[in-house]
Coordinates of C-alpha atoms in Angstrom, one line a residue:
Chain A
X1 CA -2.2 -12.7 26.2
X2 CA -4.1 -9.8 24.7
X3 CA -0.7 -8.1 25.2
X4 CA 0.6 -5.9 22.8
X5 CA 4.0 -6.3 23.3
X6 CA 3.3 -10.0 22.5
X7 CA 2.4 -9.1 19.9
X8 CA 4.9 -6.8 18.3
X9 CA 7.4 -9.9 18.1
X10 CA 5.6 -12.3 16.8
X11 CA 4.5 -9.7 14.1
X12 CA 7.7 -9.4 13.7
X13 CA 8.7 -12.5 12.4
X14 CA 5.3 -12.8 10.9
X15 CA 6.2 -9.9 8.8
X16 CA 9.0 -11.8 7.9
X17 CA 7.7 -15.3 7.3
X18 CA 5.5 -13.4 4.9
X19 CA 8.1 -12.0 2.8
X20 CA 9.6 -15.3 2.6
X21 CA 6.4 -17.1 0.6
X22 CA 7.1 -15.5 -2.9
X23 CA 10.2 -12.4 -2.2
X24 CA 13.0 -13.1 -0.4
X25 CA 15.0 -15.7 0.2
X26 CA 12.3 -18.6 -0.5
X27 CA 13.6 -20.9 1.4
X28 CA 10.3 -22.2 2.8
X29 CA 10.8 -20.5 6.2
X30 CA 7.1 -19.7 5.8
X31 CA 6.2 -23.5 5.7
X32 CA 3.7 -24.4 8.4
X33 CA 5.4 -26.5 10.2
X34 CA 8.8 -23.7 10.3
X35 CA 6.3 -20.7 10.9
X36 CA 4.0 -22.1 14.1
X37 CA 7.1 -23.6 15.4
X38 CA 8.6 -21.0 15.8
X39 CA 5.5 -19.0 17.2
X40 CA 5.4 -21.6 19.5
X41 CA 9.2 -21.6 20.8
X42 CA 9.5 -17.6 20.5
X43 CA 6.0 -18.1 23.1
X44 CA 7.4 -20.7 25.1
X45 CA 6.1 -24.0 23.6
X46 CA 7.4 -25.6 20.7
X47 CA 6.0 -28.7 20.8
X48 CA 2.5 -26.9 20.5
X49 CA 3.8 -25.4 17.6
X50 CA 4.6 -27.9 16.2
X51 CA 1.8 -30.5 16.5
X52 CA -0.3 -26.8 15.2
X53 CA 2.0 -26.9 12.1
X54 CA 2.2 -30.7 11.0
X55 CA -1.4 -30.0 10.8
X56 CA -1.8 -27.0 9.1
X57 CA 1.4 -28.7 7.0
X58 CA -1.1 -31.0 5.6
X59 CA -3.3 -28.2 4.8
X60 CA -0.2 -26.7 3.0
X61 CA 0.3 -29.8 0.5
X62 CA -2.1 -28.6 -1.3
X63 CA -1.2 -25.1 -1.9
X64 CA 2.1 -24.4 -3.8
X65 CA 3.7 -21.6 -5.0
X66 CA 3.3 -22.3 -8.8
X67 CA 3.8 -18.4 -10.7
X68 CA 0.6 -17.0 -11.4
X69 CA -1.7 -19.0 -9.6
X70 CA -3.2 -18.0 -6.4
X71 CA -2.7 -19.4 -3.1
X72 CA -3.2 -18.7 0.6
X73 CA -0.5 -17.1 2.5
X74 CA 0.9 -20.0 4.9
X75 CA 4.0 -17.2 6.3
X76 CA 1.7 -14.7 8.4
X77 CA -0.9 -17.4 8.6
X78 CA 0.9 -19.9 10.5
X79 CA 2.5 -17.4 13.1
X80 CA -1.1 -17.0 14.5
X81 CA -2.1 -19.8 13.9
X82 CA 0.9 -21.5 16.2
X83 CA 0.6 -18.3 18.6
X84 CA -2.9 -19.1 19.2
X85 CA -2.6 -23.3 19.9
X86 CA 0.6 -22.6 22.1
X87 CA -1.0 -19.8 24.4
X88 CA -3.8 -21.8 25.4
X89 CA -3.2 -24.2 28.1
X90 CA -2.5 -27.7 27.8
X91 CA -5.5 -29.9 27.2
X92 CA -8.4 -27.0 26.4
X93 CA -11.1 -28.1 24.4
X94 CA -11.1 -25.9 21.5
X95 CA -7.8 -25.0 21.3
X96 CA -6.9 -26.6 18.2
X97 CA -9.9 -26.8 16.3
X98 CA -10.3 -23.0 16.9
X99 CA -6.6 -22.0 16.1
X100 CA -6.7 -23.7 12.8
X101 CA -9.8 -21.9 11.8
X102 CA -8.3 -19.2 12.6
X103 CA -5.0 -19.8 10.7
X104 CA -7.3 -20.8 7.6
X105 CA -9.0 -17.7 8.1
X106 CA -5.5 -15.6 8.1
X107 CA -4.3 -17.9 5.4
X108 CA -6.9 -16.8 2.8
X109 CA -7.2 -13.1 3.6
X110 CA -3.0 -13.5 3.3
X111 CA -3.0 -14.7 -0.4
X112 CA -6.4 -11.8 -1.0
X113 CA -3.8 -9.8 0.5
X114 CA -0.8 -11.1 -2.3
X115 CA -3.1 -10.8 -4.9
X116 CA -3.8 -7.3 -4.1
X117 CA 0.3 -6.7 -3.7
X118 CA 0.7 -7.8 -6.9
X119 CA -1.9 -5.5 -9.3
X120 CA 0.2 -2.8 -7.0
X121 CA 3.5 -3.3 -8.2
X122 CA 2.2 -3.6 -11.6
X123 CA 1.1 -0.1 -10.8
X124 CA 4.6 0.9 -9.2
X125 CA 6.2 -0.9 -12.3
X126 CA 4.4 1.2 -15.2
X127 CA 4.5 4.6 -12.9
X128 CA 8.6 3.9 -13.2
X129 CA 8.1 2.6 -17.0
X130 CA 10.3 5.8 -18.1
X131 CA 13.2 5.7 -15.9
X132 CA 13.6 1.5 -16.4
X133 CA 13.3 1.9 -20.5
X134 CA 16.1 4.2 -20.2
X135 CA 18.1 1.6 -18.9
X136 CA 17.8 3.2 -15.3
X137 CA 19.7 0.8 -13.1
X138 CA 18.8 2.5 -9.8
X139 CA 15.4 3.0 -11.3
X140 CA 15.2 -1.1 -10.9
X141 CA 16.4 -1.7 -7.7
X142 CA 14.6 1.2 -6.3
X143 CA 11.2 -1.1 -7.9
X144 CA 12.8 -4.7 -6.3
X145 CA 12.8 -2.8 -3.2
X146 CA 9.5 -0.8 -3.1
X147 CA 8.2 -4.1 -3.7
X148 CA 10.5 -6.2 -0.9
X149 CA 9.2 -3.7 1.5
X150 CA 5.1 -3.7 0.4
X151 CA 6.0 -8.0 1.0
X152 CA 7.0 -6.6 4.7
X153 CA 5.0 -3.6 5.9
X154 CA 2.2 -6.5 4.7
X155 CA 3.0 -9.4 6.5
X156 CA 3.4 -7.0 9.5
X157 CA 0.0 -5.8 9.1
X158 CA -1.9 -9.1 8.4
X159 CA -0.7 -11.0 11.3
X160 CA -0.7 -8.2 13.7
X161 CA -4.2 -8.0 12.6
X162 CA -4.6 -11.1 13.1
X163 CA -4.1 -11.7 16.0
X164 CA -5.9 -8.4 17.5
X165 CA -8.7 -9.8 15.5
X166 CA -8.5 -13.6 16.7
X167 CA -7.2 -13.8 19.8
X168 CA -10.8 -12.3 21.4
X169 CA -12.3 -14.5 18.8
X170 CA -9.8 -18.2 19.5
X171 CA -10.4 -16.7 23.7
X172 CA -14.6 -16.3 23.1
X173 CA -14.1 -20.0 21.2
X174 CA -12.3 -21.8 23.6
X175 CA -14.6 -20.6 26.7
X176 CA -18.0 -22.2 25.0
X177 CA -16.9 -25.1 23.4
X178 CA -18.3 -28.1 24.3
X179 CA -16.6 -30.9 22.9
X180 CA -13.8 -32.6 24.0
X181 CA -10.3 -32.0 23.9
X182 CA -9.6 -35.9 21.5
X183 CA -12.3 -35.0 19.3
X184 CA -11.3 -31.2 18.4
X185 CA -8.0 -32.7 17.5
X186 CA -9.4 -35.9 15.7
X187 CA -11.4 -33.3 13.3
X188 CA -9.0 -31.0 12.5
X189 CA -6.2 -33.8 11.5
X190 CA -9.0 -35.7 10.1
X191 CA -9.7 -32.4 7.7
X192 CA -5.8 -31.5 7.6
X193 CA -5.1 -35.9 6.5
X194 CA -7.2 -35.3 4.2
X195 CA -7.0 -32.4 2.5
X196 CA -2.7 -33.6 2.4
X197 CA -3.8 -37.4 1.2
X198 CA -5.7 -35.8 -1.4
X199 CA -2.8 -33.1 -2.3
X200 CA -0.2 -36.2 -3.0
X201 CA -2.5 -38.0 -5.2
X202 CA -2.8 -35.4 -7.6
X203 CA 0.6 -35.0 -7.7
X204 CA 1.7 -37.9 -7.5
X205 CA -1.1 -39.9 -9.6
X206 CA 0.6 -39.4 -12.6
X207 CA 3.6 -40.5 -12.5
X208 CA 3.6 -44.6 -13.1
X209 CA 4.3 -46.4 -10.6
X210 CA 4.1 -43.2 -7.6
X211 CA 0.1 -45.1 -6.8
X212 CA 1.7 -48.2 -5.4
X213 CA 4.2 -46.2 -3.4
X214 CA 1.9 -44.6 -2.2
X215 CA -0.1 -47.3 -0.9
X216 CA 2.5 -49.1 0.0
X217 CA 3.2 -46.3 1.9
X218 CA 0.1 -46.2 4.0
X219 CA 0.0 -49.4 4.9
X220 CA 3.4 -49.1 6.8
X221 CA 2.4 -46.1 7.8
X222 CA -1.0 -47.6 9.3
X223 CA 2.1 -50.5 11.1
X224 CA 4.1 -47.8 12.1
X225 CA 1.0 -46.3 13.7
X226 CA -0.2 -49.6 15.2
X227 CA 3.1 -49.9 16.8
X228 CA 3.4 -46.9 18.4
X229 CA 0.1 -46.8 19.9
Chain B
X1 CA 34.5 -3.3 -27.9
X2 CA 33.0 -6.9 -26.3
X3 CA 34.1 -8.4 -23.2
X4 CA 36.0 -12.2 -24.6
X5 CA 34.5 -15.4 -23.5
X6 CA 37.1 -16.7 -21.2
X7 CA 36.8 -14.0 -19.1
X8 CA 33.1 -13.4 -18.8
X9 CA 32.8 -16.9 -17.7
X10 CA 35.3 -16.5 -14.9
X11 CA 33.3 -13.3 -13.0
X12 CA 34.3 -12.3 -10.1
X13 CA 34.1 -14.0 -7.4
X14 CA 32.6 -11.7 -5.9
X15 CA 30.3 -10.8 -8.8
X16 CA 28.5 -14.2 -8.4
X17 CA 27.5 -14.0 -5.4
X18 CA 25.7 -10.3 -5.9
X19 CA 24.1 -12.1 -8.2
X20 CA 23.6 -15.2 -6.4
X21 CA 22.2 -13.2 -3.5
X22 CA 20.0 -11.2 -5.8
X23 CA 19.0 -14.1 -7.2
X24 CA 17.3 -14.5 -4.0
X25 CA 14.7 -11.9 -3.9
X26 CA 14.4 -12.3 -7.9
X27 CA 10.2 -12.2 -6.9
X28 CA 10.9 -8.9 -5.2
X29 CA 8.2 -7.2 -6.7
X30 CA 6.6 -10.2 -8.6
X31 CA 3.3 -8.3 -10.3
X32 CA 1.5 -9.7 -13.7
X33 CA 2.0 -8.0 -16.3
X34 CA 6.3 -8.1 -16.6
X35 CA 5.9 -11.1 -13.6
X36 CA 9.8 -11.7 -13.2
X37 CA 11.1 -9.2 -15.7
X38 CA 12.8 -6.6 -13.3
X39 CA 13.8 -9.1 -11.2
X40 CA 15.9 -10.8 -14.2
X41 CA 17.3 -7.2 -14.6
X42 CA 18.0 -7.2 -10.8
X43 CA 20.2 -9.9 -11.0
X44 CA 22.0 -9.1 -13.3
X45 CA 23.2 -6.1 -13.0
X46 CA 26.5 -6.7 -11.1
X47 CA 27.7 -8.0 -13.7
X48 CA 25.9 -5.3 -16.4
X49 CA 28.2 -2.8 -14.2
X50 CA 31.4 -4.3 -16.1
X51 CA 29.9 -3.9 -20.2
X52 CA 32.0 -1.1 -21.6
X53 CA 31.6 2.1 -20.1
X54 CA 30.3 1.3 -16.7
X55 CA 27.8 1.7 -15.0
X56 CA 25.5 4.0 -17.2
X57 CA 27.1 4.0 -20.3
X58 CA 25.1 3.1 -23.4
X59 CA 25.7 -0.9 -23.2
X60 CA 24.9 -0.7 -19.6
X61 CA 21.4 0.8 -20.1
X62 CA 20.4 -0.7 -22.9
X63 CA 20.9 -3.8 -21.5
X64 CA 19.3 -2.9 -18.2
X65 CA 16.6 -1.4 -20.1
X66 CA 16.1 -5.0 -22.4
X67 CA 16.3 -7.1 -19.3
X68 CA 13.5 -5.7 -17.3
X69 CA 10.7 -6.5 -19.6
X70 CA 8.4 -9.2 -19.2
X71 CA 9.9 -12.7 -18.3
X72 CA 8.3 -15.8 -16.7
X73 CA 10.3 -19.4 -14.7
X74 CA 10.3 -21.1 -12.2
X75 CA 12.0 -19.0 -9.3
X76 CA 15.3 -21.1 -9.0
X77 CA 15.7 -21.8 -12.7
X78 CA 15.8 -18.6 -13.6
X79 CA 19.8 -18.2 -12.3
X80 CA 20.1 -20.1 -15.4
X81 CA 18.0 -17.2 -17.4
X82 CA 20.6 -14.8 -15.3
X83 CA 23.8 -16.8 -15.7
X84 CA 23.2 -17.2 -19.7
X85 CA 21.4 -13.5 -20.5
X86 CA 24.5 -12.3 -18.4
X87 CA 27.3 -14.1 -20.3
X88 CA 25.7 -12.7 -23.5
X89 CA 25.1 -9.3 -22.9
X90 CA 29.5 -9.8 -21.8
X91 CA 30.0 -11.0 -25.0
X92 CA 28.7 -9.1 -27.1
X93 CA 25.9 -11.2 -28.8
X94 CA 24.0 -8.9 -31.0
X95 CA 20.6 -8.2 -29.5
X96 CA 18.1 -10.2 -31.2
X97 CA 19.9 -13.7 -30.3
X98 CA 19.1 -12.9 -27.0
X99 CA 15.5 -11.6 -27.6
X100 CA 15.2 -15.0 -29.3
X101 CA 16.5 -16.9 -26.1
X102 CA 14.3 -14.1 -23.2
X103 CA 10.8 -15.8 -25.4
X104 CA 12.0 -19.3 -26.0
X105 CA 14.1 -20.4 -22.5
X106 CA 10.4 -19.2 -20.3
X107 CA 8.9 -22.5 -20.9
X108 CA 11.2 -25.4 -20.2
X109 CA 13.1 -23.5 -17.3
X110 CA 9.1 -23.1 -15.9
X111 CA 8.1 -26.6 -16.3
X112 CA 11.2 -28.4 -15.1
X113 CA 11.2 -26.2 -11.9
X114 CA 8.1 -26.6 -11.3
X115 CA 8.4 -30.6 -11.7
X116 CA 11.4 -30.5 -9.7
X117 CA 10.8 -28.3 -7.2
X118 CA 7.4 -27.6 -7.1
X119 CA 5.5 -30.8 -7.4
X120 CA 8.5 -32.7 -6.5
X121 CA 11.2 -31.9 -3.9
X122 CA 9.1 -29.9 -1.5
X123 CA 6.0 -32.8 -1.5
X124 CA 9.0 -34.6 -0.2
X125 CA 10.6 -32.4 2.2
X126 CA 6.8 -31.7 3.8
X127 CA 6.3 -35.7 3.8
X128 CA 9.8 -36.2 5.4
X129 CA 9.3 -33.4 7.8
X130 CA 6.1 -34.9 9.0
X131 CA 7.6 -38.6 9.7
X132 CA 10.1 -37.5 11.8
X133 CA 7.5 -35.3 14.1
X134 CA 4.9 -39.1 13.8
X135 CA 8.4 -40.4 15.2
X136 CA 8.8 -38.8 17.9
X137 CA 11.2 -36.0 16.3
X138 CA 11.4 -32.8 18.3
X139 CA 10.6 -29.8 16.8
X140 CA 14.2 -28.4 16.4
X141 CA 15.1 -31.9 15.2
X142 CA 12.1 -31.4 12.5
X143 CA 12.6 -28.2 11.7
X144 CA 16.5 -28.6 10.8
X145 CA 15.2 -32.4 9.1
X146 CA 12.9 -29.8 7.1
X147 CA 14.7 -26.8 5.9
X148 CA 18.4 -28.1 5.9
X149 CA 16.8 -30.9 3.2
X150 CA 15.0 -28.4 1.3
X151 CA 18.3 -26.0 0.5
X152 CA 20.5 -28.5 0.6
X153 CA 18.4 -28.2 -3.5
X154 CA 17.2 -25.3 -3.4
X155 CA 20.2 -23.3 -2.6
X156 CA 22.6 -26.2 -5.1
X157 CA 19.9 -25.5 -7.5
X158 CA 19.7 -21.9 -7.3
X159 CA 24.0 -21.6 -7.6
X160 CA 24.0 -24.4 -10.3
X161 CA 22.0 -22.6 -12.4
X162 CA 23.8 -19.5 -12.5
X163 CA 27.6 -21.3 -12.7
X164 CA 25.9 -23.2 -15.6
X165 CA 24.6 -20.1 -17.1
X166 CA 27.8 -17.7 -17.5
X167 CA 29.7 -20.9 -18.7
X168 CA 27.7 -22.1 -21.3
X169 CA 25.3 -18.6 -22.7
X170 CA 22.9 -18.3 -24.7
X171 CA 23.8 -21.7 -25.5
X172 CA 22.8 -23.3 -22.2
X173 CA 19.2 -25.2 -23.3
X174 CA 21.7 -28.2 -23.4
X175 CA 22.5 -28.4 -19.4
X176 CA 18.0 -28.3 -19.0
X177 CA 19.4 -32.2 -20.8
X178 CA 20.7 -32.9 -17.6
X179 CA 19.7 -36.4 -16.1
X180 CA 19.1 -35.1 -12.5
X181 CA 16.7 -31.8 -14.2
X182 CA 14.9 -34.3 -16.8
X183 CA 14.5 -38.1 -14.9
X184 CA 14.1 -36.1 -11.6
X185 CA 10.9 -34.9 -11.1
X186 CA 9.8 -39.5 -11.8
X187 CA 11.4 -40.5 -8.6
X188 CA 10.9 -37.8 -6.8
X189 CA 7.6 -38.8 -7.4
X190 CA 7.3 -42.2 -6.9
X191 CA 9.6 -40.9 -3.5
X192 CA 6.8 -38.9 -2.3
X193 CA 4.3 -41.3 -2.8
X194 CA 6.0 -43.3 -0.7
X195 CA 7.5 -41.0 2.7
X196 CA 4.1 -39.2 2.6
X197 CA 1.9 -41.9 2.5
X198 CA 4.3 -43.7 5.5
X199 CA 4.2 -39.8 6.7
X200 CA 0.5 -39.5 6.6
X201 CA -1.0 -42.1 9.6
X202 CA 1.7 -41.6 11.8
X203 CA 1.8 -37.6 11.6
X204 CA -2.1 -38.2 12.4
X205 CA -1.0 -40.4 15.2
X206 CA 1.4 -37.9 17.0
X207 CA -1.5 -35.3 16.8
X208 CA -4.2 -37.4 17.8
X209 CA -2.0 -39.4 20.4
X210 CA -3.0 -43.1 21.7
X211 CA -6.0 -44.5 21.3
X212 CA -6.9 -47.4 18.3
X213 CA -10.3 -46.6 17.9
X214 CA -9.9 -42.2 17.2
X215 CA -6.9 -43.1 15.0
X216 CA -8.7 -45.8 12.7
X217 CA -12.2 -44.1 13.0
X218 CA -9.5 -40.5 11.6
X219 CA -8.4 -42.6 8.5
X220 CA -11.3 -43.6 8.0
X221 CA -12.7 -40.0 7.7
X222 CA -8.9 -39.7 6.2
X223 CA -9.9 -42.0 2.7
X224 CA -13.7 -40.6 2.8
X225 CA -12.4 -36.4 2.9
X226 CA -9.7 -37.9 0.4
X227 CA -12.4 -38.6 -2.0
X228 CA -14.5 -36.2 -1.9
X229 CA -12.3 -33.5 -2.3
X230 CA -10.6 -35.0 -5.6
X231 CA -13.7 -35.6 -7.4
X232 CA -14.2 -31.5 -6.1
X233 CA -11.1 -31.0 -7.8
X234 CA -11.7 -27.7 -10.2
X235 CA -14.4 -26.7 -7.8
X236 CA -13.5 -25.6 -4.8
X237 CA -10.1 -26.3 -3.2
X238 CA -9.2 -28.7 -0.2
X239 CA -8.4 -25.9 1.8
X240 CA -11.5 -23.7 1.8
X241 CA -13.6 -27.0 1.6
X242 CA -11.7 -28.0 5.5
X243 CA -12.2 -24.6 6.4
X244 CA -16.1 -24.9 6.0
X245 CA -15.8 -27.9 8.1
X246 CA -14.1 -26.7 10.7
X247 CA -17.0 -23.6 11.1
X248 CA -18.9 -25.4 10.8
X249 CA -18.2 -27.6 13.8
X250 CA -16.6 -24.3 15.9
X251 CA -20.5 -22.9 15.8
X252 CA -22.0 -26.5 16.1
X253 CA -19.9 -27.2 19.3
X254 CA -20.4 -23.7 20.7
X255 CA -24.2 -23.4 20.4
X256 CA -25.9 -27.4 20.8

């Protein structure tokens, strides 16, 4: 599991998806439901990757990429979380809890790294200010490409370091975890869904009638869930 | 010498496509000082090469310098400004009018985009994908549903914005009165509420598997947790609170 050859493609995936969060093309490949599924698919377990992605997507509903706001970085975090969950054998008790926790930690560090990158971008822009003020097209293009490259590098470093640090930690948690797999999943789903529901409420509660649509939706969803059991 | 309005509005397709492609990277060097500023100039650059004197000419240099300063807007709707400002430059509109537009445009372009996309379309597409998962759609299908639904609007909005800007120039504000942009966010919010409401229990059940008692307990915990997160809004973000809860749970499970 701790194989560097496995880390390398996941690092590339994490880098590309981290770039998608803000810099290019912001097509939401970096959303957990996509990113964790891709990571799971890469290690041969797309279904487990998707399950992790669904749990993380609930968390991600809370943090949309509004302009200058600070938010967790879900692209590389979902690659780490999706891969960790997919690499752990089916039925392992702690798998989902440990993988979700790992993803949340990487998302937090990733959010901080984006703030630092934005400060570096400002520094680089100041360095090029004289050329840009003279209307140099090449300076504008070079600055843009430097920012894109730096963001790609940030994503690669974050994913690689995340995997290098958290794979051993994940294995240690899995080895000494004492709860059942059902409880492990239930705790993650409850925490994630609570965050997701609060996020949806925050977004829609000011729209006329939307709270009734939400209540009706939950009622319909519970009926469907009961029917699916 | 200025380019006539008709020819500015019908820039060759390859120039418009180059501008559109660059629009996807408009936030490539986003920072807290100029925000989208450099990105706006970067996106306009293929059109500005058509100014008198070409690339490196005085008009080109003045325009590049003007547009690389501070600018902030929603990244998708920034294409409206890119198109409008490119049209204005190619039409030879006085710099003072262009500057006035640069000051006035960010507010509406930011608020409309935030409400329509970040607070509307993206959560709706997430909820659709969560529901698809809960109903048993395979991973590839879930990913395609999410990416397909989201990007039809995403790419369409960028292309529409660029075209609207190039067509109307600095009078593009009338395009923001489009019914989709004015009334769309409220309709999308209601749809999001309904679909997310359905998706939540169905997707939760999809992860934890069969068992009414477990699902019932989880949904009760979700209601209590969501209330807590809502009450703590502004003090701590829900995902940070969840991180603490999960860390405590893991610690308890390991040391007990």
